[in-house]
Short mmCIF file of C-alpha atoms in Angstrom, two decimals:
data_model
loop_
_atom_site.label_atom_id
_atom_site.label_comp_id
_atom_site.label_asym_id
_atom_site.label_seq_id
_atom_site.Cartn_x
_atom_site.Cartn_y
_atom_site.Cartn_z
CA MET P 736 -6.33 -8.72 -1.37
CA LEU P 737 -3.75 -9.45 1.35
CA ILE P 738 -2.14 -12.89 0.98
CA LEU P 739 0.02 -14.74 3.48
CA GLY P 740 2.54 -16.97 1.69
CA ILE P 741 4.13 -20.01 3.35
CA GLU P 742 7.08 -21.97 1.93
CA THR P 743 8.24 -25.23 3.60
CA SER P 744 9.13 -27.53 0.71
CA CYS P 745 12.63 -28.41 1.91
CA ASP P 746 15.04 -26.76 4.38
CA GLU P 747 13.96 -23.10 4.20
CA THR P 748 11.07 -21.73 6.25
CA GLY P 749 9.75 -18.76 4.30
CA VAL P 750 6.83 -16.44 5.06
CA ALA P 751 5.65 -13.30 3.24
CA LEU P 752 2.75 -10.88 2.96
CA PHE P 753 1.74 -9.78 -0.54
CA ASP P 754 -0.89 -7.13 -1.23
CA SER P 755 -2.44 -7.37 -4.69
CA ASP P 756 -2.58 -3.56 -4.87
CA LEU P 757 0.56 -2.52 -2.98
CA GLY P 758 2.90 -5.41 -3.74
CA LEU P 759 5.20 -7.19 -1.31
CA LEU P 760 4.80 -5.77 2.20
CA ALA P 761 7.15 -7.98 4.24
CA HIS P 762 8.97 -11.28 4.11
CA ALA P 763 11.15 -13.41 6.36
CA LEU P 764 13.24 -16.53 5.86
CA PHE P 765 14.91 -18.97 8.22
CA SER P 766 17.51 -21.25 6.69
CA GLN P 767 18.37 -24.65 8.15
CA VAL P 768 21.67 -24.86 6.25
CA ASP P 769 23.88 -24.88 9.35
CA MET P 770 21.91 -27.75 10.89
CA HIS P 771 21.97 -29.94 7.77
CA ALA P 772 25.61 -29.15 6.95
CA ASP P 773 26.68 -31.55 9.70
CA TYR P 774 25.04 -34.37 7.70
CA GLY P 775 26.22 -33.31 4.25
CA GLY P 776 22.65 -32.75 3.03
CA VAL P 777 19.03 -32.28 4.08
CA VAL P 778 17.65 -34.72 6.68
CA PRO P 779 13.87 -34.74 6.01
CA GLU P 780 12.73 -35.44 9.58
CA LEU P 781 14.91 -32.70 11.02
CA ALA P 782 13.65 -30.29 8.37
CA SER P 783 10.01 -31.00 9.26
CA ARG P 784 10.61 -30.53 12.98
CA ASP P 785 12.36 -27.21 12.45
CA HIS P 786 9.51 -25.94 10.27
CA VAL P 787 7.16 -26.69 13.18
CA ARG P 788 9.32 -24.60 15.51
CA LYS P 789 9.89 -21.64 13.21
CA LEU P 790 6.75 -21.21 11.09
CA LEU P 791 4.29 -19.48 13.44
CA PRO P 792 6.92 -17.12 14.94
CA LEU P 793 7.88 -16.10 11.38
CA CYS P 794 4.22 -15.48 10.54
CA ASP P 795 3.92 -13.19 13.56
CA GLN P 796 7.18 -11.45 12.64
CA VAL P 797 6.03 -10.70 9.09
CA LEU P 798 2.65 -9.44 10.24
CA ALA P 799 4.31 -7.13 12.78
CA GLU P 800 6.74 -5.75 10.18
CA ALA P 801 3.84 -4.98 7.84
CA GLY P 802 1.75 -3.46 10.61
CA LYS P 803 -0.98 -6.05 10.07
CA THR P 804 -2.85 -8.59 12.19
CA ARG P 805 -4.11 -12.05 11.32
CA GLN P 806 -7.58 -10.61 10.91
CA ASP P 807 -6.31 -8.45 8.02
CA ILE P 808 -5.34 -11.50 5.93
CA ASP P 809 -7.71 -12.26 3.02
CA GLY P 810 -6.18 -15.55 1.88
CA ILE P 811 -3.33 -17.97 2.51
CA ALA P 812 -1.06 -19.66 -0.03
CA TYR P 813 1.30 -22.48 0.88
CA THR P 814 3.65 -24.76 -1.02
CA ALA P 815 1.80 -28.00 -1.80
CA GLY P 816 4.66 -29.58 -3.80
CA PRO P 817 6.96 -30.73 -5.14
CA GLY P 818 9.11 -31.23 -2.06
CA LEU P 819 9.67 -33.34 1.06
CA VAL P 820 6.28 -34.67 2.08
CA GLY P 821 6.77 -34.10 5.82
CA ALA P 822 7.94 -30.54 5.30
CA LEU P 823 5.04 -29.87 2.92
CA MET P 824 2.57 -31.21 5.49
CA VAL P 825 3.79 -28.74 8.11
CA GLY P 826 3.15 -25.75 5.87
CA GLY P 827 -0.17 -27.14 4.67
CA ALA P 828 -1.38 -27.89 8.19
CA VAL P 829 -0.56 -24.41 9.47
CA ALA P 830 -2.13 -22.77 6.41
CA HIS P 831 -5.36 -24.74 6.72
CA ALA P 832 -5.56 -24.26 10.49
CA LEU P 833 -5.18 -20.48 10.12
CA GLY P 834 -7.58 -20.42 7.19
CA PHE P 835 -10.23 -22.34 9.11
CA ALA P 836 -9.84 -20.14 12.19
CA LEU P 837 -10.02 -16.92 10.16
CA GLY P 838 -12.69 -18.10 7.72
CA ILE P 839 -10.59 -17.27 4.65
CA PRO P 840 -9.64 -19.26 1.50
CA VAL P 841 -6.48 -21.38 1.39
CA LEU P 842 -4.63 -22.58 -1.69
CA GLY P 843 -1.79 -25.03 -2.27
CA VAL P 844 0.74 -23.58 -4.74
CA HIS P 845 3.18 -25.37 -7.04
CA HIS P 846 6.72 -24.73 -5.79
CA MET P 847 8.25 -24.37 -9.27
CA GLU P 848 5.47 -22.05 -10.40
CA GLY P 849 6.49 -19.87 -7.47
CA HIS P 850 10.08 -19.83 -8.72
CA LEU P 851 8.95 -19.16 -12.28
CA LEU P 852 6.91 -16.13 -11.19
CA ALA P 853 9.47 -14.74 -8.72
CA PRO P 854 10.85 -12.23 -11.30
CA MET P 855 7.35 -10.70 -11.36
CA LEU P 856 8.22 -9.21 -7.96
CA GLU P 857 10.87 -7.00 -9.54
CA ASP P 858 10.37 -3.43 -10.80
CA ASN P 859 10.79 -4.55 -14.43
CA PRO P 860 8.86 -7.83 -14.68
CA PRO P 861 8.79 -9.86 -17.91
CA GLY P 862 5.72 -9.85 -20.12
CA PHE P 863 4.20 -12.94 -21.72
CA PRO P 864 5.16 -14.99 -23.63
CA PHE P 865 8.63 -16.00 -22.48
CA VAL P 866 10.89 -19.01 -22.16
CA ALA P 867 11.73 -19.97 -18.58
CA LEU P 868 14.80 -21.88 -17.44
CA LEU P 869 13.96 -23.40 -14.06
CA VAL P 870 17.21 -24.57 -12.54
CA SER P 871 17.52 -25.78 -8.96
CA GLY P 872 18.64 -28.70 -6.84
CA GLY P 873 15.71 -30.83 -7.93
CA HIS P 874 14.74 -29.45 -11.34
CA THR P 875 16.27 -28.36 -14.63
CA GLN P 876 13.50 -27.49 -17.10
CA LEU P 877 12.83 -25.29 -20.10
CA VAL P 878 9.24 -24.10 -20.30
CA ARG P 879 7.36 -21.87 -22.72
CA VAL P 880 5.10 -19.60 -20.68
CA ASP P 881 2.11 -17.92 -22.35
CA GLY P 882 0.39 -16.96 -19.10
CA ILE P 883 0.03 -18.15 -15.52
CA GLY P 884 -0.85 -21.82 -15.80
CA GLU P 885 -0.23 -21.86 -19.56
CA TYR P 886 2.93 -23.93 -19.67
CA GLU P 887 4.47 -26.01 -22.43
CA MET P 888 7.35 -28.24 -21.34
CA LEU P 889 10.16 -27.87 -23.87
CA GLY P 890 12.87 -29.91 -22.20
CA GLU P 891 14.06 -31.22 -18.83
CA SER P 892 16.84 -33.23 -17.26
CA VAL P 893 16.68 -36.96 -17.90
CA ASP P 894 18.75 -37.65 -14.76
CA ASP P 895 20.44 -35.27 -12.29
CA ALA P 896 19.31 -31.66 -12.09
CA ALA P 897 22.01 -29.02 -12.47
CA GLY P 898 21.81 -28.04 -8.80
CA GLU P 899 22.14 -31.65 -7.72
CA ALA P 900 25.20 -32.03 -9.97
CA PHE P 901 26.74 -28.97 -8.29
CA ASP P 902 26.18 -30.52 -4.86
CA LYS P 903 27.72 -33.83 -5.92
CA ALA P 904 30.71 -32.11 -7.52
CA ALA P 905 31.21 -30.21 -4.28
CA LYS P 906 31.43 -33.45 -2.31
CA MET P 907 34.00 -34.81 -4.78
CA LEU P 908 36.08 -31.68 -4.19
CA GLY P 909 35.77 -31.96 -0.41
CA LEU P 910 33.48 -28.94 -0.04
CA ASP P 911 30.75 -28.56 2.57
CA TYR P 912 26.99 -28.37 2.04
CA PRO P 913 25.42 -26.48 0.30
CA GLY P 914 27.65 -27.32 -2.61
CA GLY P 915 26.56 -24.96 -5.38
CA PRO P 916 27.71 -21.64 -3.87
CA ARG P 917 30.93 -23.27 -2.62
CA VAL P 918 31.82 -24.64 -6.06
CA ALA P 919 31.16 -21.20 -7.57
CA ALA P 920 33.35 -19.52 -4.94
CA LEU P 921 36.18 -22.01 -5.48
CA ALA P 922 35.93 -21.59 -9.27
CA GLU P 923 36.81 -17.89 -8.90
CA ALA P 924 40.41 -18.96 -8.22
CA GLY P 925 40.47 -21.45 -11.10
CA THR P 926 42.70 -21.33 -14.17
CA ALA P 927 40.66 -21.30 -17.37
CA GLY P 928 41.62 -23.90 -19.95
CA ARG P 929 43.52 -26.32 -17.75
CA TYR P 930 40.64 -28.78 -17.92
CA ARG P 931 38.00 -29.14 -20.61
CA PHE P 932 34.79 -30.85 -19.52
CA PRO P 933 32.09 -32.11 -21.93
CA ARG P 934 28.89 -30.15 -22.65
CA PRO P 935 26.41 -33.04 -22.36
CA MET P 936 23.66 -33.52 -24.96
CA THR P 937 24.62 -30.39 -26.89
CA ASP P 938 25.87 -32.40 -29.86
CA ARG P 939 22.36 -33.61 -30.68
CA PRO P 940 19.06 -31.86 -31.35
CA GLY P 941 16.50 -31.33 -28.62
CA LEU P 942 16.14 -29.41 -25.39
CA ASP P 943 16.58 -32.12 -22.75
CA PHE P 944 19.48 -32.08 -20.29
CA SER P 945 21.72 -34.71 -18.73
CA PHE P 946 24.24 -34.03 -15.98
CA SER P 947 25.06 -37.53 -14.70
CA GLY P 948 27.85 -37.97 -17.26
CA LEU P 949 29.35 -34.64 -16.26
CA LYS P 950 29.28 -35.78 -12.66
CA THR P 951 31.15 -38.96 -13.62
CA PHE P 952 33.68 -36.98 -15.66
CA THR P 953 34.31 -34.76 -12.64
CA LEU P 954 34.86 -37.78 -10.38
CA ASN P 955 37.29 -39.33 -12.85
CA THR P 956 39.21 -36.04 -13.10
CA VAL P 957 39.44 -35.70 -9.33
CA ASN P 958 40.58 -39.31 -8.93
CA ALA P 959 43.22 -38.92 -11.66
CA ALA P 960 44.60 -35.79 -10.02
CA ARG P 961 44.66 -37.52 -6.64
CA LYS P 962 46.45 -40.55 -8.07
CA ALA P 963 49.05 -38.28 -9.68
CA GLY P 964 49.55 -36.44 -6.38
CA GLU P 965 48.27 -33.19 -7.94
CA LEU P 966 45.04 -32.66 -6.01
CA ASN P 967 46.10 -29.43 -4.32
CA ASP P 968 44.04 -26.28 -3.76
CA GLN P 969 44.79 -24.88 -7.22
CA THR P 970 43.84 -28.11 -8.96
CA ARG P 971 40.57 -28.26 -7.05
CA ALA P 972 39.83 -24.68 -8.11
CA ASP P 973 40.68 -25.51 -11.73
CA ILE P 974 38.34 -28.51 -11.67
CA ALA P 975 35.59 -26.40 -10.08
CA LEU P 976 35.94 -23.81 -12.84
CA ALA P 977 35.88 -26.43 -15.58
CA PHE P 978 32.78 -28.03 -14.08
CA GLU P 979 30.94 -24.73 -13.61
CA SER P 980 31.82 -23.59 -17.13
CA ALA P 981 30.50 -26.84 -18.59
CA VAL P 982 27.16 -26.46 -16.78
CA VAL P 983 26.82 -22.80 -17.78
CA ASP P 984 27.68 -23.46 -21.43
CA THR P 985 25.24 -26.38 -21.58
CA LEU P 986 22.41 -24.32 -20.13
CA ALA P 987 23.18 -21.38 -22.43
CA ILE P 988 23.22 -23.57 -25.55
CA LYS P 989 19.86 -25.10 -24.68
CA CYS P 990 18.34 -21.71 -23.83
CA ARG P 991 19.49 -20.33 -27.18
CA ARG P 992 17.82 -23.24 -28.95
CA ALA P 993 14.62 -22.74 -26.97
CA LEU P 994 14.44 -19.03 -27.83
CA GLU P 995 15.08 -19.76 -31.51
CA GLN P 996 12.53 -22.60 -31.54
CA THR P 997 9.75 -20.59 -29.90
CA GLY P 998 10.52 -17.19 -31.38
CA CYS P 999 10.33 -15.65 -27.91
CA GLU P 1000 12.47 -12.61 -27.13
CA ARG P 1001 12.34 -12.91 -23.35
CA LEU P 1002 14.16 -15.46 -21.16
CA VAL P 1003 13.40 -15.91 -17.47
CA ILE P 1004 15.84 -17.82 -15.26
CA ALA P 1005 14.61 -18.91 -11.85
CA GLY P 1006 15.47 -21.30 -9.05
CA GLY P 1007 18.44 -21.52 -6.71
CA VAL P 1008 21.08 -21.97 -9.43
CA SER P 1009 19.84 -18.80 -11.18
CA ALA P 1010 21.78 -16.83 -8.55
CA ASN P 1011 25.04 -18.16 -10.02
CA LYS P 1012 27.03 -15.17 -11.32
CA ARG P 1013 28.71 -17.02 -14.18
CA LEU P 1014 25.37 -18.42 -15.36
CA ARG P 1015 23.78 -14.96 -15.47
CA GLU P 1016 26.71 -13.57 -17.41
CA GLY P 1017 26.67 -16.47 -19.87
CA LEU P 1018 22.94 -16.21 -20.53
CA GLU P 1019 23.09 -12.45 -20.94
CA LYS P 1020 25.89 -12.74 -23.53
CA MET P 1021 23.88 -15.37 -25.40
CA ALA P 1022 20.71 -13.25 -25.27
CA VAL P 1023 22.46 -10.16 -26.66
CA LYS P 1024 23.38 -12.08 -29.81
CA LEU P 1025 19.70 -13.02 -30.26
CA LYS P 1026 18.47 -9.53 -29.34
CA ALA P 1027 16.63 -11.10 -26.42
CA VAL P 1028 16.29 -9.92 -22.81
CA VAL P 1029 17.03 -11.95 -19.68
CA PHE P 1030 14.96 -11.54 -16.50
CA TYR P 1031 15.68 -12.96 -13.05
CA ALA P 1032 14.77 -12.36 -9.44
CA ARG P 1033 17.04 -10.67 -6.93
CA PRO P 1034 19.33 -13.23 -5.22
CA GLU P 1035 17.21 -13.50 -2.05
CA PHE P 1036 14.23 -14.60 -4.17
CA CYS P 1037 16.19 -17.13 -6.25
CA THR P 1038 16.35 -19.63 -3.41
CA ASP P 1039 13.19 -20.91 -1.71
CA ASN P 1040 11.18 -18.08 -0.14
CA GLY P 1041 7.70 -17.13 0.97
CA ALA P 1042 7.41 -14.10 -1.31
CA MET P 1043 7.21 -16.17 -4.50
CA ILE P 1044 4.52 -18.39 -2.96
CA ALA P 1045 2.51 -15.38 -1.79
CA TYR P 1046 2.67 -13.84 -5.27
CA ALA P 1047 1.77 -17.03 -7.14
CA GLY P 1048 -1.01 -17.78 -4.67
CA ALA P 1049 -2.41 -14.27 -4.97
CA GLN P 1050 -2.85 -14.63 -8.73
CA ARG P 1051 -4.82 -17.85 -8.34
CA LEU P 1052 -6.81 -16.81 -5.26
CA LEU P 1053 -7.87 -13.64 -7.08
CA ALA P 1054 -9.13 -15.89 -9.88
CA GLY P 1055 -11.29 -17.80 -7.40
CA GLN P 1056 -9.17 -20.94 -7.02
CA GLN P 1057 -8.85 -22.48 -3.56
CA ASP P 1058 -8.36 -25.78 -1.75
CA GLY P 1059 -11.12 -27.88 -0.31
CA GLU P 1060 -10.85 -29.06 3.28
CA ARG P 1061 -8.03 -31.50 2.59
CA ILE P 1062 -4.37 -30.51 2.96
CA ALA P 1063 -2.45 -30.95 -0.29
CA ALA P 1064 1.08 -32.37 -0.09
CA VAL P 1065 2.36 -33.64 -3.44
CA PRO P 1066 6.04 -34.72 -3.51
CA ARG P 1067 5.97 -35.08 -7.33
CA TRP P 1068 3.77 -32.77 -9.36
CA PRO P 1069 4.22 -31.99 -13.08
CA MET P 1070 3.84 -28.24 -13.55
CA ASN P 1071 2.14 -28.62 -16.93
CA THR P 1072 -0.87 -30.20 -15.18
CA LEU P 1073 -1.75 -26.86 -13.58
CA PRO P 1074 -4.84 -25.05 -14.85
CA ALA P 1075 -4.64 -21.58 -16.32
CA VAL P 1076 -5.61 -18.70 -14.08
CA GLY P 1077 -9.35 -18.24 -14.40
CA GLU P 1078 -10.23 -21.95 -14.39
CA SER P 1079 -12.44 -22.98 -11.55
CA ARG P 1080 -10.19 -25.12 -9.39
CA LEU P 1081 -6.69 -26.41 -8.80
CA SER P 1082 -6.08 -29.64 -10.70
CA GLY P 1083 -3.24 -32.15 -10.83
CA LEU P 1084 -3.23 -32.82 -7.07
CA ALA P 1085 -3.22 -36.37 -5.80
CA ASP P 1086 -6.49 -37.54 -4.30
#
C-alpha cells in the first residue's frame, strides 16, 4: 500500500511517500523558520498561506523522486491535530481533494502519534511495550505504549512544555527564533557549575512536569547578571548551560521513574527536543544503569515531517480506518482518545 503523508500542523510543510512493503520511498520538507524569525515566533496566518504555496509542489517533487504518479497512491494521511487550525485545514483540504479526485481513502492522523512512531522508520525500531517521552514545543508527555493506539498517559507538563521553555529562555538570553537549537549551541561554551538551576517537581513523587518555575528562575538570573553588569557572552553561555542541564536532568529523572514504574526496558524519545545532544546523552546514561535501551529517530525526523505522518497513517489505513467526507482539524486532541489499530474508525475527533 502506497501512502502519501502530509504534515502542516505548524510552520513546516512536510510530504512523504511510504510503501507498506518497501518502506520510506521519498520525503521533502520546507521550513518557514526564516520567515517567522523576523517576528520572534510563528505567525499562524503566514504559516497557513505558505502551506498553500508549497504543499502541492512538494507533493509533485516527492512523487517524481520516487518515480511514482498520483495514480499510484493507495491512500493519503494528513495531520489532523493538534496544531494551528488554519495550517491543519490546508493539509486536510489538499488531502481530501486529492483523495476525492483519485477515489482513494483519506485519514487524519494525530500529530504526536506521528512523532511517537517516527523511530519505527529506523533500521532498529523498538518493540512493544515501551515508555515514550514526547518532548516538543507544545508537549512534554510520558506515555506507556503497548501497541499503536494503546496508550496510557503516565505524566505530562502542567504548564509550559520543555520546548516552549527553551524558546522563552532563548528570548531572555537575546537569541533568535527558533530558540531551542540556539540555546543548545550557546551552552556548548558554558562553564559547568557556575550556576545551579532547580530540577522542578523532582522532589516529589509522580511523573508530571512543570517548567514555568524554571523559566522564572532563568529570568531572575539574567536580570541579576544584567544589574551587576556581568551579562557578557560568557555569562549568557553559562546560564544557557545551567538551563539546559536542568531540563535534561528533570526529563531523565522522570524517565527513570517511568521505566521503573512500568517495568519496561525500552525508552523512546520523540519530538523536536529529542534532537538535543545533551538530552540524548543524559537519557542513555540513565538507561544503562537500568539495563534499558533508548530509541530515537534520526534528527531530520525529530522535527515535524511528512514521513512520520505517512508511516502512522499507513498503519491505520491498512487496518481499514479512514475519514468520512468531512475534513478533520483538531487544535487540541488528547492522544489517549485514539482507538487501537484494528478498531473500525478514528475516534476522538470533534464533530
